[in-house]
């Protein structure tokens, strides 16, 4: 009997994984097809399936299928009289990129990894590296959406813990973002600090193209410089008041490259300048991977990270790297994102 109960519990665990996968794809569809946003626009009064289909010019049959799936997974609520409305807090969690708990971009990023999971059995044999710019172009867009809350967290939660740096940017300073990807943070920094000069260096041409579109759409393309460059070859000296690396250091190579990039970053800062390094909070021991849901998610995302040639920097390793590079006062930032480990330090 005990063995039967244990087997049933394991079956339930696997079935729950299946449900989570389905829910992620239903969310992905709802975001891409503007279904969630249209339901949100309808407000607390709700919207019926046929009205939703008509408003978006979609096929009623498919709208009905999606709505009922979204209801089953408690993403929307429903009643006979008024139809569908977003479930509590879903508007903020799925649609508001300024909310530190924004999950819309995160869920879309994870569904965008389908290519990597499909390719992994072959990669196990070949060991090939498959750069992001050779993936479906949507992956870069999804990555931009994933990191949107990070920009707000950096300026509104982390920078206040470096008050001199914050004050300098308010009056006019120079900021470098290494590896800005799709450019969302560059646009945010330009709007947040209109008196400061904002610079981004990006290695991937596809990301540069996306970033330029992002900056143009935000109306700040005339105030932000983005250039092609490799962080491992950063040659600037005593130029920047702030350097930001958001989920980038682990993409620059291995431990030798991490050390090189941080040494070059320190050289690029003005005396007293601040560096902010945000990384994925990998635990220092494999034994910890079951200790927190975030660690489980990170273990899963390594299927992608490894195939695109990225490494993994543990929390302890990041502290040691900053100290080794000669930074002063390296410290952990207090911030609301459990999926990030952010440290500050000064030159």
Coordinates of C-alpha atoms in Angstrom, one line a residue:
X1 CA 0.0 0.0 0.0
X2 CA 2.8 2.4 0.9
X3 CA 4.5 1.7 -2.4
X4 CA 1.3 2.3 -4.3
X5 CA 0.8 5.7 -2.5
X6 CA 4.4 6.7 -3.2
X7 CA 4.0 5.8 -6.9
X8 CA 0.7 7.7 -7.1
X9 CA 2.4 10.8 -5.5
X10 CA 5.2 10.5 -8.2
X11 CA 2.5 10.2 -10.9
X12 CA 0.8 13.4 -9.6
X13 CA 4.1 15.2 -9.6
X14 CA 4.7 14.4 -13.3
X15 CA 1.1 15.3 -14.1
X16 CA 1.5 18.6 -12.4
X17 CA 4.6 19.3 -14.6
X18 CA 2.4 18.6 -17.7
X19 CA -0.2 21.0 -16.4
X20 CA 2.4 23.7 -15.9
X21 CA 3.7 23.3 -19.4
X22 CA 0.1 23.7 -20.8
X23 CA -0.6 26.7 -18.7
X24 CA 2.6 28.4 -19.9
X25 CA 1.6 27.9 -23.5
X26 CA -1.9 29.2 -22.9
X27 CA -0.4 32.3 -21.3
X28 CA 2.0 32.7 -24.3
X29 CA -0.9 32.6 -26.7
X30 CA -3.0 35.0 -24.7
X31 CA -0.2 37.5 -24.6
X32 CA 0.8 37.3 -28.3
X33 CA -2.8 37.4 -29.5
X34 CA -3.7 40.3 -27.2
X35 CA -6.4 38.2 -25.6
X36 CA -5.4 39.1 -22.0
X37 CA -5.1 42.8 -22.8
X38 CA -8.5 42.9 -24.6
X39 CA -10.1 41.2 -21.6
X40 CA -8.4 43.7 -19.3
X41 CA -9.6 46.6 -21.3
X42 CA -13.2 45.3 -20.9
X43 CA -12.8 45.9 -17.2
X44 CA -14.7 44.3 -14.3
X45 CA -17.9 44.1 -16.3
X46 CA -16.3 41.3 -18.3
X47 CA -16.5 40.3 -21.9
X48 CA -18.3 37.4 -23.7
X49 CA -16.5 35.0 -26.0
X50 CA -18.4 36.2 -29.1
X51 CA -17.7 39.8 -28.3
X52 CA -14.0 39.1 -27.7
X53 CA -13.8 37.3 -31.1
X54 CA -15.5 40.1 -32.8
X55 CA -13.4 42.8 -31.2
X56 CA -10.2 41.1 -32.3
X57 CA -11.5 39.7 -35.6
X58 CA -10.7 36.2 -34.5
X59 CA -12.5 32.9 -35.3
X60 CA -15.1 32.4 -32.5
X61 CA -14.4 28.7 -32.2
X62 CA -10.7 29.3 -31.4
X63 CA -11.5 32.1 -29.0
X64 CA -13.9 29.8 -27.2
X65 CA -11.2 27.1 -26.9
X66 CA -8.6 29.5 -25.5
X67 CA -11.0 31.2 -23.1
X68 CA -12.1 27.9 -21.6
X69 CA -8.5 26.8 -21.2
X70 CA -7.5 30.1 -19.6
X71 CA -10.5 29.7 -17.2
X72 CA -9.5 26.1 -16.4
X73 CA -6.0 27.3 -15.4
X74 CA -7.5 30.2 -13.3
X75 CA -6.0 32.9 -15.5
X76 CA -9.4 34.4 -16.1
X77 CA -12.7 34.3 -14.1
X78 CA -16.1 33.7 -15.7
X79 CA -19.7 33.9 -14.9
X80 CA -22.8 33.1 -17.0
X81 CA -24.1 36.7 -17.2
X82 CA -21.0 38.8 -18.0
X83 CA -18.5 36.4 -19.4
X84 CA -14.7 36.6 -18.8
X85 CA -12.5 39.0 -16.7
X86 CA -8.9 38.7 -15.6
X87 CA -8.4 36.8 -12.4
X88 CA -7.1 38.9 -9.4
X89 CA -3.6 40.4 -10.0
X90 CA -3.3 38.9 -13.4
X91 CA -3.3 42.3 -15.1
X92 CA -0.2 43.4 -13.2
X93 CA 1.5 40.0 -13.3
X94 CA 1.0 39.4 -17.0
X95 CA 0.7 42.9 -18.6
X96 CA 2.6 45.5 -16.4
X97 CA 6.3 45.3 -17.3
X98 CA 7.1 47.9 -14.6
X99 CA 5.9 45.6 -11.8
X100 CA 8.9 43.8 -10.2
X101 CA 6.7 40.7 -10.1
X102 CA 5.9 40.9 -13.8
X103 CA 5.7 37.3 -15.2
X104 CA 4.4 37.9 -18.7
X105 CA 7.9 38.3 -20.2
X106 CA 9.3 35.5 -18.1
X107 CA 6.7 33.0 -19.3
X108 CA 7.1 34.0 -22.9
X109 CA 10.9 33.5 -22.6
X110 CA 10.5 30.0 -21.2
X111 CA 8.1 29.0 -24.0
X112 CA 10.6 30.5 -26.5
X113 CA 13.1 27.9 -25.4
X114 CA 11.2 25.1 -27.1
X115 CA 13.9 25.0 -29.8
X116 CA 16.6 24.3 -27.2
X117 CA 14.7 21.5 -25.5
X118 CA 14.0 19.9 -28.9
X119 CA 17.7 20.1 -29.9
X120 CA 19.2 19.0 -26.6
X121 CA 19.3 15.2 -27.3
X122 CA 21.4 15.9 -30.4
X123 CA 23.5 18.5 -28.5
X124 CA 24.3 15.9 -25.9
X125 CA 26.2 14.0 -28.6
X126 CA 27.7 16.8 -30.6
X127 CA 28.4 19.4 -27.9
X128 CA 27.6 22.1 -30.5
X129 CA 27.1 25.8 -29.5
X130 CA 24.0 27.3 -31.0
X131 CA 24.1 31.2 -30.7
X132 CA 20.9 33.0 -29.9
X133 CA 21.0 34.9 -33.2
X134 CA 20.6 31.6 -35.0
X135 CA 17.4 30.8 -33.1
X136 CA 13.9 31.9 -34.0
X137 CA 14.1 35.8 -33.9
X138 CA 11.3 35.8 -31.3
X139 CA 13.8 34.5 -28.7
X140 CA 15.5 37.9 -28.6
X141 CA 12.2 39.7 -28.3
X142 CA 11.2 37.4 -25.5
X143 CA 14.5 38.0 -23.8
X144 CA 13.8 41.7 -23.9
X145 CA 10.4 41.2 -22.4
X146 CA 11.9 38.9 -19.7
X147 CA 14.3 41.6 -18.5
X148 CA 11.9 44.6 -18.6
X149 CA 11.4 44.7 -14.8
X150 CA 15.1 44.6 -14.2
X151 CA 15.5 48.2 -15.6
X152 CA 13.0 49.5 -13.0
X153 CA 14.6 47.5 -10.2
X154 CA 18.0 48.9 -11.0
X155 CA 16.9 52.6 -11.0
X156 CA 14.3 52.5 -8.3
X157 CA 15.6 49.8 -5.9
X158 CA 19.3 49.3 -6.4
X159 CA 20.7 52.7 -7.3
X160 CA 19.3 54.4 -4.1
X161 CA 21.7 52.1 -2.3
X162 CA 24.5 54.1 -4.0
X163 CA 23.2 57.6 -3.3
X164 CA 26.2 59.4 -4.7
X165 CA 25.9 57.6 -8.0
X166 CA 22.2 58.3 -8.1
X167 CA 22.6 62.0 -7.3
X168 CA 25.3 62.3 -10.1
X169 CA 23.0 60.8 -12.7
X170 CA 20.1 63.1 -11.7
X171 CA 22.3 66.1 -12.4
X172 CA 24.1 64.6 -15.4
X173 CA 26.5 61.7 -15.7
X174 CA 27.6 59.0 -18.1
X175 CA 26.2 55.5 -18.0
X176 CA 27.4 52.4 -19.8
X177 CA 25.3 49.3 -20.1
X178 CA 27.3 46.3 -21.2
X179 CA 25.2 43.8 -23.2
X180 CA 21.9 45.8 -23.4
X181 CA 20.2 43.2 -25.6
X182 CA 16.9 44.5 -27.0
X183 CA 17.6 48.0 -25.5
X184 CA 14.7 48.3 -23.1
X185 CA 16.9 49.3 -20.2
X186 CA 18.8 51.8 -22.3
X187 CA 15.5 53.5 -23.1
X188 CA 14.4 53.4 -19.5
X189 CA 17.7 54.9 -18.3
X190 CA 17.4 57.7 -20.9
X191 CA 14.0 58.6 -19.7
X192 CA 14.8 58.2 -16.0
X193 CA 18.0 60.3 -16.3
X194 CA 17.4 62.8 -19.1
X195 CA 20.5 64.9 -18.2
X196 CA 22.8 61.9 -18.4
X197 CA 24.6 60.4 -21.4
X198 CA 23.6 56.8 -22.0
X199 CA 25.9 54.3 -23.9
X200 CA 25.4 50.6 -24.7
X201 CA 27.9 48.2 -26.1
X202 CA 26.5 45.0 -27.6
X203 CA 28.3 42.1 -29.3
X204 CA 25.3 40.6 -31.2
X205 CA 24.3 42.4 -34.4
X206 CA 20.7 41.1 -34.2
X207 CA 20.3 42.5 -30.7
X208 CA 21.7 45.9 -31.8
X209 CA 19.1 46.1 -34.6
X210 CA 16.3 45.3 -32.1
X211 CA 17.7 47.8 -29.6
X212 CA 17.7 50.6 -32.2
X213 CA 14.1 49.9 -32.9
X214 CA 13.3 49.9 -29.2
X215 CA 15.1 53.2 -28.7
X216 CA 13.3 54.7 -31.8
X217 CA 9.9 53.5 -30.6
X218 CA 10.6 55.1 -27.1
X219 CA 11.6 58.4 -28.7
X220 CA 15.1 58.4 -27.2
X221 CA 17.2 57.2 -30.1
X222 CA 18.8 60.7 -30.4
X223 CA 20.0 60.6 -26.7
X224 CA 21.4 57.0 -26.6
X225 CA 24.6 55.7 -28.2
X226 CA 24.7 52.0 -29.0
X227 CA 27.7 50.5 -30.6
X228 CA 29.0 47.1 -31.6
X229 CA 31.6 45.9 -29.2
X230 CA 33.0 43.0 -27.1
X231 CA 33.1 43.5 -23.3
X232 CA 36.3 41.5 -23.3
X233 CA 37.9 44.2 -25.4
X234 CA 36.5 47.3 -23.6
X235 CA 39.2 49.9 -23.7
X236 CA 37.6 53.0 -22.1
X237 CA 39.4 54.4 -19.1
X238 CA 37.9 56.8 -16.4
X239 CA 34.8 57.5 -18.6
X240 CA 31.7 56.3 -16.8
X241 CA 30.0 57.2 -13.6
X242 CA 27.9 54.0 -13.7
X243 CA 28.4 50.6 -15.5
X244 CA 25.5 48.2 -15.5
X245 CA 25.7 44.5 -16.4
X246 CA 22.3 42.8 -16.3
X247 CA 22.4 39.0 -16.8
X248 CA 25.4 39.5 -19.0
X249 CA 28.7 38.6 -17.2
X250 CA 28.0 34.8 -17.5
X251 CA 27.6 35.3 -21.3
X252 CA 31.2 36.7 -21.8
X253 CA 33.0 33.3 -21.7
X254 CA 34.4 31.5 -18.7
X255 CA 36.1 32.4 -15.4
X256 CA 39.1 34.0 -17.2
X257 CA 36.8 36.2 -19.3
X258 CA 34.7 37.1 -16.3
X259 CA 37.9 38.4 -14.6
X260 CA 39.0 40.2 -17.7
X261 CA 35.6 41.9 -18.2
X262 CA 35.4 43.1 -14.6
X263 CA 39.0 44.4 -14.6
X264 CA 38.2 46.3 -17.8
X265 CA 34.9 47.6 -16.3
X266 CA 36.8 48.9 -13.3
X267 CA 39.2 50.7 -15.5
X268 CA 36.4 52.2 -17.5
X269 CA 34.8 53.7 -14.4
X270 CA 35.7 57.2 -13.2
X271 CA 37.3 57.2 -9.7
X272 CA 34.5 56.5 -7.2
X273 CA 32.2 55.2 -10.0
X274 CA 29.8 52.4 -9.4
X275 CA 29.2 49.1 -11.0
X276 CA 26.0 47.1 -10.8
X277 CA 26.2 43.4 -11.7
X278 CA 23.0 41.4 -11.8
X279 CA 23.2 37.7 -12.3
X280 CA 21.0 34.7 -12.0
X281 CA 21.1 33.5 -8.4
X282 CA 22.7 30.1 -8.9
X283 CA 23.3 28.3 -5.6
X284 CA 26.9 27.4 -4.6
X285 CA 26.1 23.7 -4.3
X286 CA 24.0 21.3 -6.4
X287 CA 22.5 20.1 -3.2
X288 CA 20.6 23.4 -3.0
X289 CA 18.8 23.0 -6.3
X290 CA 15.7 21.5 -4.6
X291 CA 15.7 24.1 -1.8
X292 CA 13.9 26.9 -3.7
X293 CA 11.6 27.1 -6.8
X294 CA 13.8 29.7 -8.3
X295 CA 16.8 27.3 -8.2
X296 CA 14.7 24.7 -10.0
X297 CA 13.8 27.2 -12.7
X298 CA 17.5 28.0 -13.1
X299 CA 18.5 24.4 -13.4
X300 CA 15.9 24.0 -16.2
X301 CA 17.1 27.2 -18.1
X302 CA 20.6 25.8 -18.2
X303 CA 19.4 23.6 -21.0
X304 CA 19.2 26.8 -23.0
X305 CA 22.2 28.7 -21.5
X306 CA 24.6 25.8 -22.1
X307 CA 23.6 25.5 -25.7
X308 CA 24.1 29.2 -26.5
X309 CA 27.5 29.1 -25.0
X310 CA 26.8 30.7 -21.6
X311 CA 28.2 29.8 -18.2
X312 CA 26.7 29.9 -14.7
X313 CA 28.1 32.1 -12.0
X314 CA 27.1 31.2 -8.4
X315 CA 26.4 33.8 -5.8
X316 CA 29.7 33.1 -4.0
X317 CA 31.7 33.2 -7.2
X318 CA 30.3 36.7 -8.1
X319 CA 31.4 38.1 -4.7
X320 CA 34.9 36.7 -5.2
X321 CA 35.2 38.0 -8.8
X322 CA 34.4 41.5 -7.8
X323 CA 36.9 41.4 -4.9
X324 CA 39.5 39.9 -7.2
X325 CA 39.0 42.7 -9.8
X326 CA 39.8 45.3 -7.1
X327 CA 36.4 46.8 -6.5
X328 CA 35.7 48.5 -3.2
X329 CA 32.8 47.7 -0.9
X330 CA 31.2 44.9 -2.9
X331 CA 27.7 44.3 -1.4
X332 CA 24.5 42.6 -2.1
X333 CA 21.7 44.9 -3.2
X334 CA 18.3 44.7 -1.4
X335 CA 15.8 44.3 -4.2
X336 CA 12.5 42.6 -4.9
X337 CA 13.4 40.1 -7.7
X338 CA 14.0 36.6 -6.3
X339 CA 15.2 35.6 -9.8
X340 CA 18.2 38.0 -9.5
X341 CA 21.3 38.3 -7.4
X342 CA 22.5 41.9 -7.7
X343 CA 25.7 43.3 -6.3
X344 CA 27.1 46.9 -6.2
X345 CA 30.7 48.0 -5.8
X346 CA 32.8 51.1 -6.4
X347 CA 36.1 51.9 -8.1

